[in-house]
Tab-separated table of C-alpha atoms in Angstrom:
chain	number	residue	atom	x	y	z
A	1	MET	CA	134.209	175.784	90.607
A	2	ALA	CA	135.555	175.631	87.028
A	3	GLY	CA	134.755	172.586	84.955
A	4	VAL	CA	137.444	169.865	84.956
A	5	SER	CA	135.778	167.400	82.542
A	6	LEU	CA	133.117	166.961	79.878
A	7	LYS	CA	130.210	164.657	80.705
A	8	CYS	CA	128.236	162.741	78.078
A	9	GLY	CA	124.539	163.276	78.748
A	10	ASP	CA	123.651	160.056	76.866
A	11	CYS	CA	125.822	157.517	78.712
A	12	GLY	CA	127.351	159.477	81.636
A	13	ALA	CA	130.998	159.003	80.552
A	14	LEU	CA	133.516	161.573	81.843
A	15	LEU	CA	136.047	162.876	79.282
A	16	LYS	CA	139.251	164.816	79.941
A	17	SER	CA	139.328	167.009	76.809
A	18	VAL	CA	137.448	168.218	73.760
A	19	GLU	CA	139.460	165.780	71.614
A	20	GLU	CA	138.254	162.847	73.722
A	21	ALA	CA	134.685	164.125	73.436
A	22	GLN	CA	135.028	164.244	69.631
A	23	GLU	CA	136.392	160.690	69.534
A	24	HIS	CA	133.596	159.516	71.852
A	25	ALA	CA	131.006	161.166	69.590
A	26	GLU	CA	132.474	159.451	66.495
A	27	LEU	CA	132.422	156.015	68.157
A	28	THR	CA	129.006	156.236	69.835
A	29	SER	CA	127.088	158.926	67.874
A	30	HIS	CA	126.411	160.699	71.192
A	31	SER	CA	126.209	164.471	70.925
A	32	ASN	CA	124.909	165.705	74.298
A	33	PHE	CA	128.009	166.955	76.206
A	34	SER	CA	128.193	169.392	79.083
A	35	GLU	CA	130.921	170.849	81.292
A	36	SER	CA	131.223	169.069	84.676
A	37	THR	CA	133.000	169.756	87.965
A	38	GLU	CA	133.434	166.020	88.536
A	39	ALA	CA	137.031	164.998	87.778
A	40	VAL	CA	137.924	161.964	85.704
A	41	LEU	CA	139.197	159.207	88.008
A	42	ASN	CA	142.955	158.641	88.018
A	43	LEU	CA	143.669	155.458	90.019
A	44	VAL	CA	147.362	154.505	89.682
A	45	CYS	CA	148.542	150.951	90.423
A	46	SER	CA	151.116	151.006	93.236
A	47	SER	CA	152.984	148.026	91.745
A	48	CYS	CA	153.313	148.843	88.030
A	49	GLY	CA	152.103	152.452	87.752
A	50	LYS	CA	149.276	151.728	85.290
A	51	PRO	CA	146.590	154.466	85.404
A	52	CYS	CA	142.943	153.359	85.543
A	53	ARG	CA	139.995	155.653	84.909
A	54	SER	CA	137.217	153.565	86.513
A	55	LYS	CA	136.548	150.918	89.147
A	56	THR	CA	135.920	148.417	86.351
A	57	GLU	CA	139.414	149.012	84.935
A	58	THR	CA	141.004	148.504	88.383
A	59	ASP	CA	139.062	145.237	88.860
A	60	LEU	CA	140.172	143.903	85.468
A	61	HIS	CA	143.770	144.978	86.099
A	62	ALA	CA	143.724	143.270	89.510
A	63	LYS	CA	142.375	140.074	87.956
A	64	ARG	CA	145.018	139.994	85.226
A	65	THR	CA	148.055	140.963	87.333
A	66	GLY	CA	147.135	140.273	90.948
A	67	HIS	CA	147.921	143.896	91.904
A	68	ALA	CA	145.441	145.085	94.486
A	69	GLU	CA	146.672	148.495	95.697
A	70	PHE	CA	145.837	151.690	93.789
A	71	LEU	CA	146.605	155.327	94.613
A	72	ASP	CA	143.862	157.887	93.978
A	73	LYS	CA	145.532	160.780	92.130
A	74	THR	CA	142.343	162.212	90.716
A	75	LEU	CA	142.673	165.600	92.399
A	76	GLU	CA	146.356	165.908	91.437
A	77	ALA	CA	145.574	165.439	87.732
A	78	ALA	CA	142.390	167.536	87.702
A	79	THR	CA	142.877	170.778	85.702
A	80	PRO	CA	140.338	173.215	84.248
A	81	ILE	CA	139.211	171.959	80.874
A	82	SER	CA	139.652	174.022	77.707
A	83	LEU	CA	136.570	174.196	75.513
A	84	GLU	CA	138.438	175.534	72.437
A	85	VAL	CA	138.350	173.209	69.425
A	86	PRO	CA	141.805	172.744	67.860
A	87	LYS	CA	142.100	174.064	64.331
A	88	GLN	CA	142.789	171.524	61.578
A	89	ASP	CA	143.895	173.702	58.652
A	90	THR	CA	145.737	176.971	59.236
A	91	PHE	CA	146.656	179.768	56.930
A	92	GLU	CA	149.293	182.418	57.292
A	93	SER	CA	148.838	184.490	60.447
A	94	ASN	CA	148.494	187.699	58.504
A	95	ASP	CA	145.698	186.180	56.372
A	96	VAL	CA	143.830	185.048	59.523
A	97	ASP	CA	144.193	188.463	61.125
A	98	ALA	CA	142.960	190.126	57.978
A	99	ALA	CA	139.943	187.837	57.700
A	100	SER	CA	139.014	188.280	61.361
A	101	ALA	CA	139.380	192.044	61.167
A	102	SER	CA	137.041	192.354	58.213
A	103	ASN	CA	133.375	192.933	58.944
A	104	GLN	CA	132.290	191.622	55.541
A	105	PRO	CA	132.324	187.861	54.726
A	106	GLU	CA	135.451	187.167	52.705
A	107	GLU	CA	135.080	185.556	49.282
A	108	MET	CA	136.429	181.987	49.162
A	109	VAL	CA	137.767	180.493	45.913
A	110	VAL	CA	139.514	177.319	44.782
A	111	PRO	CA	143.292	177.888	45.054
A	112	GLU	CA	145.303	178.060	41.868
A	113	VAL	CA	147.717	175.160	41.469
A	114	ASP	CA	150.153	174.061	38.813
A	115	LYS	CA	148.034	172.621	36.030
A	116	LYS	CA	150.754	170.284	34.753
A	117	LEU	CA	151.313	168.867	38.223
A	118	LEU	CA	147.522	168.536	38.594
A	119	GLU	CA	147.318	166.608	35.302
A	120	GLU	CA	150.157	164.310	36.366
A	121	LEU	CA	148.437	163.532	39.664
A	122	GLU	CA	145.156	162.846	37.839
A	123	THR	CA	147.063	160.568	35.452
A	124	MET	CA	148.295	158.631	38.525
A	125	GLY	CA	144.657	157.961	39.493
A	126	PHE	CA	143.889	160.701	42.033
A	127	SER	CA	140.672	162.700	41.887
A	128	THR	CA	140.814	166.374	40.926
A	129	ALA	CA	139.768	167.501	44.421
A	130	ARG	CA	142.365	165.306	46.159
A	131	ALA	CA	145.118	166.321	43.730
A	132	THR	CA	144.256	170.025	44.103
A	133	ARG	CA	144.183	169.685	47.884
A	134	ALA	CA	147.554	167.886	47.914
A	135	LEU	CA	149.234	170.486	45.716
A	136	HIS	CA	147.838	173.375	47.705
A	137	PHE	CA	148.816	172.095	51.169
A	138	SER	CA	152.207	170.694	50.029
A	139	GLY	CA	153.354	174.063	48.674
A	140	ASN	CA	152.457	173.571	44.990
A	141	ASN	CA	156.121	173.144	44.147
A	142	SER	CA	156.716	169.433	43.416
A	143	LEU	CA	154.926	166.231	42.495
A	144	GLU	CA	156.827	164.282	45.167
A	145	ALA	CA	155.681	166.588	47.961
A	146	ALA	CA	152.075	166.311	46.757
A	147	VAL	CA	152.252	162.500	46.638
A	148	ASN	CA	153.742	162.399	50.150
A	149	TRP	CA	150.942	164.644	51.391
A	150	VAL	CA	148.333	162.265	49.878
A	151	VAL	CA	149.942	159.286	51.666
A	152	GLU	CA	150.000	161.075	55.010
A	153	HIS	CA	146.401	162.351	54.731
A	154	GLU	CA	144.703	159.500	52.851
A	155	ASN	CA	142.368	158.793	55.803
A	156	ASP	CA	141.286	162.419	56.328
A	157	PRO	CA	137.471	162.707	56.089
A	158	ASP	CA	137.728	165.795	53.825
A	159	SER	CA	140.528	164.455	51.571
A	160	ASP	CA	138.191	164.376	48.543
A	161	GLN	CA	136.744	167.858	49.121
A	162	MET	CA	137.912	170.788	46.994
A	163	PRO	CA	139.927	173.232	49.192
A	164	LEU	CA	138.861	176.874	49.472
A	165	VAL	CA	141.018	179.868	50.255
A	166	PRO	CA	140.397	183.620	50.469
A	167	ALA	CA	140.282	185.338	47.072
A	168	ASN	CA	143.392	187.400	47.864
A	169	ALA	CA	145.525	184.426	48.973
A	170	LYS	CA	148.925	184.190	47.299
A	171	VAL	CA	149.932	181.149	45.278
A	172	ASP	CA	153.524	180.107	44.733
A	173	ALA	CA	154.908	179.666	41.278
A	174	PRO	CA	154.914	176.227	39.665
A	175	LYS	CA	157.976	174.031	40.045
A	176	PRO	CA	159.688	171.510	37.775
A	177	LEU	CA	157.870	168.344	36.724
A	178	LEU	CA	158.723	164.616	36.925
A	179	THR	CA	159.351	162.497	33.874
A	180	PRO	CA	156.737	159.814	32.973
A	181	GLU	CA	159.062	157.078	34.252
A	182	GLU	CA	159.494	158.921	37.549
A	183	MET	CA	155.739	159.376	37.835
A	184	LYS	CA	155.188	155.609	37.377
A	185	LEU	CA	157.834	154.789	39.950
A	186	LYS	CA	156.344	157.316	42.382
A	187	ALA	CA	152.861	155.943	41.855
A	188	GLN	CA	154.088	152.384	42.470
A	189	GLU	CA	155.948	153.518	45.566
A	190	LEU	CA	152.803	155.213	46.799
A	191	ARG	CA	150.764	152.053	46.291
A	192	ASP	CA	153.394	149.866	47.999
A	193	ARG	CA	153.611	152.241	50.932
A	194	ALA	CA	149.840	152.375	51.325
A	195	ARG	CA	149.596	148.571	51.054
A	196	LYS	CA	152.382	148.096	53.611
A	197	LYS	CA	150.768	150.541	55.995
A	198	LYS	CA	147.439	148.773	55.610
A	199	ASP	CA	149.032	145.343	56.241
A	200	GLU	CA	150.791	146.612	59.355
A	201	GLU	CA	147.560	148.096	60.664
A	202	GLU	CA	145.695	144.842	60.029
A	203	LYS	CA	148.395	142.840	61.844
A	204	ARG	CA	148.272	145.242	64.771
A	205	MET	CA	144.493	144.974	64.970
A	206	GLU	CA	144.698	141.182	64.753
A	207	ARG	CA	147.175	141.120	67.656
A	208	GLU	CA	144.868	143.341	69.682
A	209	ARG	CA	141.887	141.114	68.886
A	210	GLU	CA	143.870	137.994	69.855
A	211	LYS	CA	144.876	139.585	73.157
A	212	GLU	CA	141.244	140.487	73.801
A	213	ARG	CA	140.093	136.939	72.962
A	214	ILE	CA	142.691	135.491	75.360
A	215	ARG	CA	141.668	137.907	78.101
A	216	VAL	CA	137.958	137.179	77.669
A	217	GLY	CA	138.680	133.434	77.566
A	218	LYS	CA	140.590	133.595	80.844
A	219	GLU	CA	137.825	135.599	82.493
A	220	LEU	CA	135.206	133.109	81.301
A	221	LEU	CA	137.255	130.179	82.620
A	222	GLU	CA	137.691	131.923	85.962
A	223	ALA	CA	133.986	132.720	86.169
A	224	LYS	CA	133.154	129.086	85.326
A	225	ARG	CA	135.575	127.827	87.990
A	226	ILE	CA	134.048	130.117	90.625
A	227	GLU	CA	130.546	129.017	89.627
A	228	GLU	CA	131.504	125.332	89.871
A	229	GLU	CA	133.142	125.922	93.253
A	230	ASN	CA	130.012	127.678	94.554
A	231	GLU	CA	127.827	124.855	93.219
A	232	ARG	CA	130.047	122.274	94.946
A	233	LYS	CA	129.799	124.162	98.246
A	234	ARG	CA	126.040	124.420	97.835
A	235	LEU	CA	125.726	120.662	97.252
A	236	LEU	CA	127.910	119.903	100.275
A	237	ALA	CA	125.776	122.168	102.452
A	238	LEU	CA	122.619	120.548	101.081
A	239	ARG	CA	123.920	117.046	101.780
A	240	LYS	CA	124.927	118.049	105.284
A	241	ALA	CA	121.443	119.453	105.929
A	242	GLU	CA	119.874	116.257	104.538
A	243	LYS	CA	122.033	114.096	106.830
A	244	GLU	CA	121.079	116.176	109.843
A	245	GLU	CA	117.409	115.948	108.876
A	246	GLU	CA	117.729	112.187	108.410
A	247	LYS	CA	119.438	111.895	111.799
A	248	ARG	CA	116.587	113.799	113.476
A	249	ALA	CA	114.020	111.599	111.700
A	250	ARG	CA	115.787	108.423	112.872
A	251	GLU	CA	115.842	109.760	116.408
A	252	LYS	CA	112.090	110.431	116.261
A	253	ILE	CA	111.461	106.915	114.923
A	254	ARG	CA	113.653	105.422	117.662
A	255	GLN	CA	111.740	107.321	120.348
A	256	LYS	CA	108.439	106.190	118.845
A	257	LEU	CA	109.642	102.575	118.781
A	258	GLU	CA	110.657	102.806	122.412
A	259	GLU	CA	107.197	104.126	123.262
A	260	ASP	CA	105.483	101.331	121.281
A	261	LYS	CA	107.705	98.747	122.931
A	262	ALA	CA	106.880	100.104	126.382
A	263	GLU	CA	103.164	100.111	125.495
A	264	ARG	CA	103.277	96.468	124.364
A	265	ARG	CA	105.096	95.414	127.532
A	266	ARG	CA	102.452	97.185	129.553
A	267	LYS	CA	99.621	95.435	127.685
A	268	LEU	CA	101.336	92.049	128.073
A	269	GLY	CA	101.689	92.625	131.792
A	270	LEU	CA	105.485	92.841	131.741
A	271	PRO	CA	107.370	95.342	133.910
A	272	ALA	CA	108.802	98.384	132.210
A	273	GLU	CA	112.459	98.225	131.223
A	274	GLU	CA	114.872	100.416	133.141
A	275	PRO	CA	116.880	102.579	130.736
A	276	GLY	CA	120.238	101.831	132.351
A	277	ALA	CA	119.595	98.230	133.307
A	278	ALA	CA	121.765	95.606	131.612
A	279	LYS	CA	120.038	92.746	129.841
A	280	PRO	CA	120.151	89.580	132.015
A	281	ALA	CA	121.594	86.356	130.748
A	282	THR	CA	119.348	83.667	129.248
A	283	PRO	CA	119.016	81.545	132.478
A	284	ALA	CA	118.019	84.634	134.435
A	285	VAL	CA	115.344	85.455	131.838
A	286	GLU	CA	113.946	81.938	131.997
A	287	GLU	CA	113.858	82.045	135.800
A	288	ARG	CA	112.091	85.417	135.750
A	289	LYS	CA	109.528	84.204	133.211
A	290	SER	CA	108.796	81.162	135.273
A	291	SER	CA	108.241	83.282	138.364
A	292	LEU	CA	105.817	85.797	136.733
A	293	PRO	CA	102.299	85.060	135.589
A	294	VAL	CA	101.825	85.636	131.858
A	295	ARG	CA	98.422	86.842	130.738
A	296	PRO	CA	97.200	85.102	127.572
A	297	ALA	CA	97.248	87.372	124.535
A	298	THR	CA	93.840	88.627	123.434
A	299	LYS	CA	92.439	88.133	119.942
A	300	ALA	CA	93.211	91.761	119.071
A	301	GLU	CA	96.847	91.400	120.203
A	302	GLN	CA	97.189	88.217	118.135
A	303	MET	CA	95.844	90.082	115.092
A	304	ARG	CA	98.212	92.995	115.698
A	305	GLU	CA	101.179	90.624	115.993
A	306	CYS	CA	100.112	88.832	112.819
A	307	LEU	CA	99.984	92.149	110.878
A	308	ARG	CA	103.303	93.235	112.346
A	309	SER	CA	104.956	90.005	111.248
A	310	LEU	CA	103.468	90.409	107.766
A	311	LYS	CA	104.957	93.901	107.430
A	312	GLN	CA	108.356	92.896	108.802
A	313	ASN	CA	108.581	89.886	106.472
A	314	HIS	CA	107.906	92.152	103.468
A	315	ARG	CA	109.465	95.451	104.610
A	316	ASP	CA	111.111	96.043	101.205
A	317	ASP	CA	107.732	96.357	99.449
A	318	ASP	CA	105.755	98.796	101.545
A	319	ALA	CA	103.248	99.646	98.779
A	320	LYS	CA	102.148	96.018	98.319
A	321	VAL	CA	101.943	95.500	102.102
A	322	LYS	CA	99.657	98.524	102.379
A	323	ARG	CA	97.510	97.150	99.524
A	324	ALA	CA	97.259	93.784	101.347
A	325	PHE	CA	96.069	95.568	104.504
A	326	GLN	CA	93.459	97.494	102.520
A	327	THR	CA	92.243	94.256	100.820
A	328	LEU	CA	91.879	92.508	104.212
A	329	LEU	CA	89.995	95.540	105.532
A	330	THR	CA	87.615	95.277	102.546
A	331	TYR	CA	86.962	91.557	103.222
A	332	ILE	CA	86.290	92.178	106.932
A	333	GLY	CA	84.134	95.236	106.243
A	334	ASN	CA	81.939	93.372	103.708
A	335	VAL	CA	81.288	90.554	106.179
A	336	ALA	CA	80.568	92.990	109.049
A	337	LYS	CA	78.069	94.957	106.907
A	338	ASN	CA	76.442	91.886	105.257
A	339	PRO	CA	76.869	88.925	107.618
A	340	SER	CA	74.071	86.968	105.898
A	341	GLU	CA	75.610	87.176	102.398
A	342	GLU	CA	77.553	83.964	101.760
A	343	LYS	CA	79.481	85.504	98.854
A	344	PHE	CA	81.252	87.830	101.317
A	345	ARG	CA	81.999	84.956	103.706
A	346	LYS	CA	83.583	82.653	101.116
A	347	ILE	CA	86.974	83.327	99.442
A	348	ARG	CA	88.653	81.170	96.791
A	349	VAL	CA	92.270	80.791	97.884
A	350	THR	CA	93.461	79.930	94.358
A	351	ASN	CA	91.967	83.102	92.880
A	352	PRO	CA	94.842	85.018	91.138
A	353	SER	CA	93.683	88.380	92.467
A	354	PHE	CA	93.509	87.039	96.035
A	355	GLN	CA	96.912	85.413	95.703
A	356	GLU	CA	98.472	88.608	94.383
A	357	ARG	CA	96.962	90.863	97.026
A	358	VAL	CA	96.852	88.639	100.163
A	359	GLY	CA	97.744	84.976	99.649
A	360	ALA	CA	101.307	85.664	98.541
A	361	PHE	CA	102.087	87.383	101.881
A	362	THR	CA	103.099	85.350	104.914
A	363	GLY	CA	100.464	86.055	107.560
A	364	GLY	CA	97.632	87.146	105.239
A	365	ILE	CA	95.600	83.889	105.443
A	366	GLU	CA	96.486	83.517	109.144
A	367	PHE	CA	94.866	86.915	109.838
A	368	LEU	CA	91.613	85.785	108.162
A	369	GLU	CA	91.682	82.604	110.229
A	370	LEU	CA	91.968	84.731	113.401
A	371	CYS	CA	88.794	86.513	112.231
A	372	GLY	CA	86.945	83.160	112.065
A	373	PHE	CA	87.558	81.962	108.491
A	374	GLU	CA	88.170	78.216	108.026
A	375	LYS	CA	89.790	76.254	105.190
A	376	ILE	CA	87.391	73.878	103.405
A	377	ASP	CA	87.343	71.706	100.264
A	378	SER	CA	90.978	70.637	100.527
A	379	ASN	CA	92.096	74.132	101.441
A	380	GLU	CA	90.647	75.562	98.226
A	381	PHE	CA	88.319	77.984	100.007
A	382	LEU	CA	88.306	80.131	103.148
A	383	PHE	CA	84.807	80.085	104.625
A	384	LEU	CA	83.263	81.891	107.614
A	385	PRO	CA	80.115	80.082	108.834
A	386	ARG	CA	77.151	82.292	109.617
A	387	ASP	CA	76.922	81.106	113.221
A	388	LYS	CA	80.604	81.962	113.791
A	389	VAL	CA	80.346	85.553	112.646
A	390	ASP	CA	81.473	87.604	115.681
A	391	LEU	CA	81.022	91.338	115.068
A	392	THR	CA	83.206	92.175	118.068
A	393	VAL	CA	86.109	90.225	116.574
A	394	LEU	CA	85.489	91.757	113.138
A	395	ASN	CA	85.419	95.273	114.597
A	396	SER	CA	88.695	94.619	116.419
A	397	ALA	CA	90.207	93.323	113.176
A	398	GLY	CA	89.037	96.431	111.368
A	399	SER	CA	90.583	98.684	114.038
A	400	GLU	CA	93.920	96.867	113.879
A	401	LEU	CA	93.986	97.060	110.079
A	402	ASP	CA	93.111	100.770	110.121
A	403	SER	CA	95.893	101.437	112.633
A	404	ALA	CA	98.390	99.427	110.565
A	405	ILE	CA	97.495	101.440	107.439
A	406	LYS	CA	97.597	104.900	109.016
A	407	ASN	CA	100.487	104.516	111.507
A	408	PRO	CA	103.805	105.107	109.631
A	409	TYR	CA	105.761	103.442	112.464
A	410	PHE	CA	103.649	100.283	112.572
A	411	GLY	CA	105.760	97.133	112.365
A	412	VAL	CA	109.106	98.949	112.311
A	413	LEU	CA	110.256	97.398	115.591
């Protein structure tokens, strides 16, 4: 299949003609081009008819206009590509035929131009090469034609190169000159025209840059809005997941509380509650209590209830409650390990450290009294006599304290 495009080997861009390849090379400095059978995309907007040559162009067009339908006319526009480079400067057809027919390289010389016209152009500030080139390609017959040629070709890359022609090329005869006043006026006109053209080009470029800035600004705002919307959705989903997790945690705690409550009723000798049974009125409760024997609470149960009350009374400061439990466990452990040491069996109630860790909590001193400690010396000390040291009671106290410290649901009910 014949090639329908030129492909840049450096960046992969597809180009429709040799001219486009030359422009691409000037802009990017890429020089590796090859003929390709892959056609340049031609996606035409169904709404406004704008042609787009890539998916990126269609996306940008859709964002700016809201048009979403495009017709693929790539195959309709695909034609075999011509690899011939267009000629910039042409001579007379008979000169070209003569040069091509000759087997020997033809001698090239600087064309002869009107010397007076050349001097006038140099007086106006043009270089010799540019003036010679202007006279040669404008017909070498008038200063005005040469000046117009300079204006039209001032951006040509070879405008300051001396032109060359075959040695046998014909040169027209010189034409009349302009007066000095006319030359000044023509030079001023040339400068004004060049300045005006430059100003118009700068204004056009500024408008293009402003349009591009507006377009980029809108795209950035849209991207920011989409990002904020996605972040808001993510936060909502995260909060919903947190609420569901919190709900499941509360349900687990409630089930654990129900189990603890049932266990305490069992230990106290009370019948288990029926899930669907309604709570009886106060007289009925009193009558039921009077008809059932109540087993006295053991020392361990009293200690557990004392610790539970302590935690419930100070539920807003869980860290200090845990420290109080650990301090009580230290006191009980020291006495159990060294029952003969009086220093472990005597605690100054007014001691600041004791007050901060245990004494300031309702139920802290009561727990020590359940372990056998007694207030002496006008309630200044808590003292456990040697003959009242009961290791069984101390071990039970230690077990209750350890359970209160390790069980996260202790005292919640």
